[in-house]
């Protein structure tokens, strides 16, 4: 995971940081077989059964073209995908008392104050979410189904766990105090976060990766997880398909024993 251009003082990502991210697109790595035969194991933690996505677009750039059009299209993507066959596919990971079904997008907001800096830490994103949840009536309150999707503008680097977007990762999900579930989507400004995809397709693919992982493993490592290969999306990273008019990532199926 370490970038060869990093200084030796840059800390290594911890194992828990690694399992919850979308890695950079590296064709030579994606061509390799998994470290061992994948098998997701349920760790007795919570699942998100009827996900309620609330999109958060941070920065004034989202009010200007071409970002404003991408914002609208991402909201349309969630409206579609949350009632699609991708959610039906995840039902195989239902457990007693927690049945995974369709979800919905509950709203969207653009935050311009404070403006994001050129480099934003995960801690700053957590603080932003907690502040808005406590003071902004437009924000839904956390629930077992609420999932906040935070999108950063072009030109902003996200730093998480000693790693940086466009250097080690393209997106991630996490939980704050085991009760606030969120995903972070840096803008795909670099080849490693585009692969061979257009910007919108890269965003929908990465978002679908983190959506499925957040649903099946909202507290990283406590839901469905494979010690050798990671979460449902990690096993199939950068393998995509068209669902309707959108590009989504394939996800691992224990039942089919392959990426679907």
Short mmCIF file of C-alpha atoms in Angstrom, two decimals:
data_model
loop_
_atom_site.label_atom_id
_atom_site.label_comp_id
_atom_site.label_asym_id
_atom_site.label_seq_id
_atom_site.Cartn_x
_atom_site.Cartn_y
_atom_site.Cartn_z
CA UNK A 1 0.00 0.00 0.00
CA UNK A 2 2.95 2.38 0.50
CA UNK A 3 3.71 4.92 -2.24
CA UNK A 4 7.37 4.70 -3.22
CA UNK A 5 7.67 8.50 -3.20
CA UNK A 6 6.61 8.85 0.42
CA UNK A 7 9.17 9.74 3.07
CA UNK A 8 10.10 7.07 5.53
CA UNK A 9 8.40 9.03 8.31
CA UNK A 10 4.97 8.57 6.70
CA UNK A 11 3.11 6.02 8.81
CA UNK A 12 1.92 2.79 7.30
CA UNK A 13 -1.85 2.33 7.05
CA UNK A 14 -3.09 0.01 9.75
CA UNK A 15 -4.87 -3.23 8.74
CA UNK A 16 -8.24 -1.70 9.60
CA UNK A 17 -7.45 1.28 7.32
CA UNK A 18 -6.59 -1.02 4.44
CA UNK A 19 -9.75 -3.11 4.55
CA UNK A 20 -12.18 -0.24 4.19
CA UNK A 21 -10.73 1.57 1.18
CA UNK A 22 -11.02 1.43 -2.59
CA UNK A 23 -7.40 0.92 -3.72
CA UNK A 24 -5.83 2.65 -6.69
CA UNK A 25 -6.40 1.07 -10.08
CA UNK A 26 -3.35 -1.10 -10.76
CA UNK A 27 -4.01 -3.48 -13.67
CA UNK A 28 -1.05 -5.69 -12.77
CA UNK A 29 -2.40 -6.14 -9.23
CA UNK A 30 -5.98 -6.71 -10.34
CA UNK A 31 -4.79 -9.44 -12.69
CA UNK A 32 -3.39 -11.46 -9.81
CA UNK A 33 -5.45 -14.16 -8.14
CA UNK A 34 -6.66 -13.44 -4.58
CA UNK A 35 -4.23 -14.37 -1.80
CA UNK A 36 -6.48 -17.33 -0.99
CA UNK A 37 -9.88 -18.55 -2.07
CA UNK A 38 -12.24 -15.77 -0.96
CA UNK A 39 -14.88 -16.49 1.66
CA UNK A 40 -16.64 -13.75 3.59
CA UNK A 41 -17.34 -14.72 7.20
CA UNK A 42 -19.93 -12.98 9.36
CA UNK A 43 -18.40 -11.50 12.52
CA UNK A 44 -21.70 -10.92 14.41
CA UNK A 45 -21.70 -7.15 13.99
CA UNK A 46 -24.44 -4.87 12.65
CA UNK A 47 -25.57 -4.76 9.02
CA UNK A 48 -27.41 -1.95 7.27
CA UNK A 49 -30.67 -3.61 6.28
CA UNK A 50 -32.61 -0.78 4.56
CA UNK A 51 -29.93 1.76 3.77
CA UNK A 52 -30.88 5.45 3.83
CA UNK A 53 -28.24 7.38 1.89
CA UNK A 54 -27.81 11.10 2.52
CA UNK A 55 -25.36 12.73 0.12
CA UNK A 56 -23.11 15.53 1.32
CA UNK A 57 -21.24 17.59 -1.29
CA UNK A 58 -18.58 19.66 0.44
CA UNK A 59 -17.35 22.81 -1.29
CA UNK A 60 -18.65 25.66 -3.44
CA UNK A 61 -17.24 23.95 -6.55
CA UNK A 62 -20.24 21.62 -6.49
CA UNK A 63 -22.45 24.61 -7.35
CA UNK A 64 -20.51 25.31 -10.54
CA UNK A 65 -20.27 23.39 -13.80
CA UNK A 66 -19.15 20.78 -14.60
CA UNK A 67 -19.33 19.64 -10.95
CA UNK A 68 -22.98 20.68 -10.57
CA UNK A 69 -24.00 18.24 -13.30
CA UNK A 70 -21.98 15.45 -11.68
CA UNK A 71 -23.70 16.21 -8.35
CA UNK A 72 -27.13 15.84 -9.95
CA UNK A 73 -26.12 12.64 -11.73
CA UNK A 74 -24.73 11.10 -8.53
CA UNK A 75 -28.02 11.72 -6.75
CA UNK A 76 -29.83 10.13 -9.68
CA UNK A 77 -27.44 7.18 -9.46
CA UNK A 78 -28.32 6.56 -5.81
CA UNK A 79 -32.04 6.87 -6.55
CA UNK A 80 -31.60 4.11 -9.11
CA UNK A 81 -29.11 1.77 -7.49
CA UNK A 82 -30.76 1.62 -4.06
CA UNK A 83 -33.77 -0.20 -5.51
CA UNK A 84 -31.84 -2.16 -8.14
CA UNK A 85 -30.72 -5.76 -8.55
CA UNK A 86 -27.45 -4.82 -6.81
CA UNK A 87 -29.38 -4.55 -3.54
CA UNK A 88 -31.14 -7.84 -4.32
CA UNK A 89 -27.71 -9.42 -4.77
CA UNK A 90 -26.69 -8.38 -1.25
CA UNK A 91 -29.63 -10.25 0.29
CA UNK A 92 -27.50 -13.40 0.45
CA UNK A 93 -25.68 -11.74 3.34
CA UNK A 94 -28.81 -11.38 5.45
CA UNK A 95 -28.63 -13.00 8.89
CA UNK A 96 -31.19 -13.81 11.57
CA UNK A 97 -32.89 -10.56 12.57
CA UNK A 98 -31.09 -8.53 9.90
CA UNK A 99 -32.52 -8.93 6.40
CA UNK A 100 -30.84 -6.80 3.73
CA UNK A 101 -33.30 -5.22 1.31
CA UNK A 102 -33.79 -2.14 -0.82
CA UNK A 103 -32.95 1.33 0.41
CA UNK A 104 -33.53 4.94 -0.56
CA UNK A 105 -31.84 8.30 -0.79
CA UNK A 106 -33.26 10.54 1.93
CA UNK A 107 -31.79 13.83 0.76
CA UNK A 108 -28.77 15.82 -0.32
CA UNK A 109 -26.95 18.95 0.79
CA UNK A 110 -24.11 21.12 -0.44
CA UNK A 111 -21.93 22.60 2.31
CA UNK A 112 -19.87 25.66 1.43
CA UNK A 113 -18.91 26.86 4.95
CA UNK A 114 -16.32 26.11 6.09
CA UNK A 115 -14.72 25.56 2.71
CA UNK A 116 -12.60 22.41 2.40
CA UNK A 117 -8.88 23.03 2.24
CA UNK A 118 -6.55 21.54 -0.35
CA UNK A 119 -5.89 18.68 2.09
CA UNK A 120 -8.65 17.37 4.36
CA UNK A 121 -8.16 14.77 7.07
CA UNK A 122 -10.61 12.05 7.98
CA UNK A 123 -10.78 13.63 11.44
CA UNK A 124 -11.95 16.90 9.85
CA UNK A 125 -14.63 15.02 7.90
CA UNK A 126 -15.82 13.29 11.08
CA UNK A 127 -15.95 16.65 12.88
CA UNK A 128 -17.90 18.18 10.00
CA UNK A 129 -20.46 15.39 10.08
CA UNK A 130 -20.87 15.53 13.85
CA UNK A 131 -21.24 19.32 13.81
CA UNK A 132 -23.83 19.28 11.02
CA UNK A 133 -25.78 16.43 12.61
CA UNK A 134 -26.01 18.32 15.88
CA UNK A 135 -26.76 21.79 14.48
CA UNK A 136 -28.20 21.54 10.97
CA UNK A 137 -31.87 20.59 10.81
CA UNK A 138 -31.42 19.61 7.15
CA UNK A 139 -29.25 16.69 8.28
CA UNK A 140 -30.95 13.40 9.18
CA UNK A 141 -30.10 12.01 12.59
CA UNK A 142 -27.99 8.84 12.75
CA UNK A 143 -29.89 5.56 12.74
CA UNK A 144 -28.98 1.91 12.11
CA UNK A 145 -29.81 2.53 8.43
CA UNK A 146 -28.40 6.03 7.87
CA UNK A 147 -25.34 6.25 5.63
CA UNK A 148 -23.77 9.64 4.96
CA UNK A 149 -21.90 9.83 1.63
CA UNK A 150 -19.40 12.72 1.64
CA UNK A 151 -18.12 13.90 -1.74
CA UNK A 152 -15.05 16.15 -1.95
CA UNK A 153 -14.41 18.61 -4.78
CA UNK A 154 -11.79 18.36 -7.47
CA UNK A 155 -8.38 19.39 -6.19
CA UNK A 156 -8.93 18.30 -2.58
CA UNK A 157 -6.81 15.49 -1.19
CA UNK A 158 -8.20 13.34 1.62
CA UNK A 159 -5.78 12.00 4.24
CA UNK A 160 -6.88 8.94 6.21
CA UNK A 161 -4.88 6.54 8.34
CA UNK A 162 -1.51 7.80 7.08
CA UNK A 163 -2.60 7.44 3.42
CA UNK A 164 -3.75 9.97 0.84
CA UNK A 165 -6.35 9.88 -1.90
CA UNK A 166 -4.90 9.48 -5.39
CA UNK A 167 -1.76 8.01 -3.78
CA UNK A 168 -3.08 4.97 -1.92
CA UNK A 169 -6.88 5.02 -2.17
CA UNK A 170 -9.91 6.33 -4.06
CA UNK A 171 -12.58 6.11 -1.35
CA UNK A 172 -13.39 4.54 2.00
CA UNK A 173 -16.10 3.96 4.58
CA UNK A 174 -16.04 3.94 8.37
CA UNK A 175 -18.08 4.43 11.53
CA UNK A 176 -17.89 7.11 14.21
CA UNK A 177 -18.37 5.68 17.70
CA UNK A 178 -20.08 2.63 16.13
CA UNK A 179 -23.21 4.68 15.41
CA UNK A 180 -22.54 7.16 12.57
CA UNK A 181 -21.90 5.31 9.31
CA UNK A 182 -20.26 7.27 6.51
CA UNK A 183 -18.37 6.94 3.24
CA UNK A 184 -15.90 9.39 1.74
CA UNK A 185 -15.51 9.95 -2.00
CA UNK A 186 -12.53 12.08 -3.06
CA UNK A 187 -12.91 13.42 -6.59
CA UNK A 188 -11.18 11.11 -9.12
CA UNK A 189 -8.53 13.57 -10.27
CA UNK A 190 -5.85 11.01 -11.03
CA UNK A 191 -5.34 8.03 -13.38
CA UNK A 192 -5.21 5.66 -10.41
CA UNK A 193 -8.77 6.57 -9.43
CA UNK A 194 -10.09 6.62 -12.98
CA UNK A 195 -8.70 3.40 -14.40
CA UNK A 196 -10.05 3.50 -17.93
CA UNK A 197 -13.32 5.12 -16.85
CA UNK A 198 -14.80 8.58 -17.32
CA UNK A 199 -15.06 10.68 -14.15
CA UNK A 200 -18.75 10.00 -13.56
CA UNK A 201 -18.31 6.27 -14.18
CA UNK A 202 -15.35 6.19 -11.78
CA UNK A 203 -17.45 7.91 -9.12
CA UNK A 204 -20.41 5.56 -9.53
CA UNK A 205 -18.13 2.51 -9.51
CA UNK A 206 -16.26 3.63 -6.40
CA UNK A 207 -19.50 4.65 -4.71
CA UNK A 208 -21.06 1.26 -5.41
CA UNK A 209 -17.96 -0.42 -3.92
CA UNK A 210 -18.27 1.56 -0.68
CA UNK A 211 -22.07 1.32 -0.60
CA UNK A 212 -21.99 -2.48 -0.67
CA UNK A 213 -19.18 -2.64 1.86
CA UNK A 214 -20.92 -0.24 4.22
CA UNK A 215 -24.12 -2.29 4.04
CA UNK A 216 -22.44 -5.64 4.69
CA UNK A 217 -19.68 -4.40 7.03
CA UNK A 218 -20.66 -0.96 8.43
CA UNK A 219 -18.17 -1.19 11.30
CA UNK A 220 -15.11 -2.40 9.35
CA UNK A 221 -14.19 -5.95 10.27
CA UNK A 222 -17.29 -6.63 12.39
CA UNK A 223 -19.73 -7.62 9.64
CA UNK A 224 -18.97 -9.78 6.59
CA UNK A 225 -15.20 -9.95 6.21
CA UNK A 226 -12.41 -12.15 4.89
CA UNK A 227 -9.10 -12.00 6.79
CA UNK A 228 -7.04 -12.62 3.65
CA UNK A 229 -9.00 -10.61 1.09
CA UNK A 230 -10.99 -7.92 2.89
CA UNK A 231 -14.58 -6.84 2.34
CA UNK A 232 -17.15 -7.65 -0.35
CA UNK A 233 -15.83 -4.98 -2.72
CA UNK A 234 -12.11 -5.48 -2.12
CA UNK A 235 -12.16 -8.96 -3.63
CA UNK A 236 -13.54 -7.58 -6.90
CA UNK A 237 -11.85 -4.16 -6.98
CA UNK A 238 -11.91 -2.43 -10.38
CA UNK A 239 -14.03 -5.13 -12.02
CA UNK A 240 -17.11 -3.35 -13.30
CA UNK A 241 -20.34 -3.82 -15.21
CA UNK A 242 -23.21 -1.72 -16.49
CA UNK A 243 -26.37 -1.65 -14.39
CA UNK A 244 -28.97 0.32 -16.28
CA UNK A 245 -26.99 3.29 -17.61
CA UNK A 246 -24.55 3.30 -14.69
CA UNK A 247 -21.15 1.71 -14.11
CA UNK A 248 -20.99 -0.28 -10.88
CA UNK A 249 -18.35 -2.53 -9.42
CA UNK A 250 -18.77 -6.28 -9.25
CA UNK A 251 -19.17 -7.61 -5.69
CA UNK A 252 -18.13 -10.94 -4.21
CA UNK A 253 -20.81 -13.61 -3.89
CA UNK A 254 -20.18 -16.41 -1.43
CA UNK A 255 -23.10 -18.27 -2.94
CA UNK A 256 -21.81 -18.12 -6.52
CA UNK A 257 -18.15 -18.26 -5.45
CA UNK A 258 -17.25 -15.43 -7.83
CA UNK A 259 -17.61 -11.71 -8.49
CA UNK A 260 -21.07 -10.78 -9.79
#
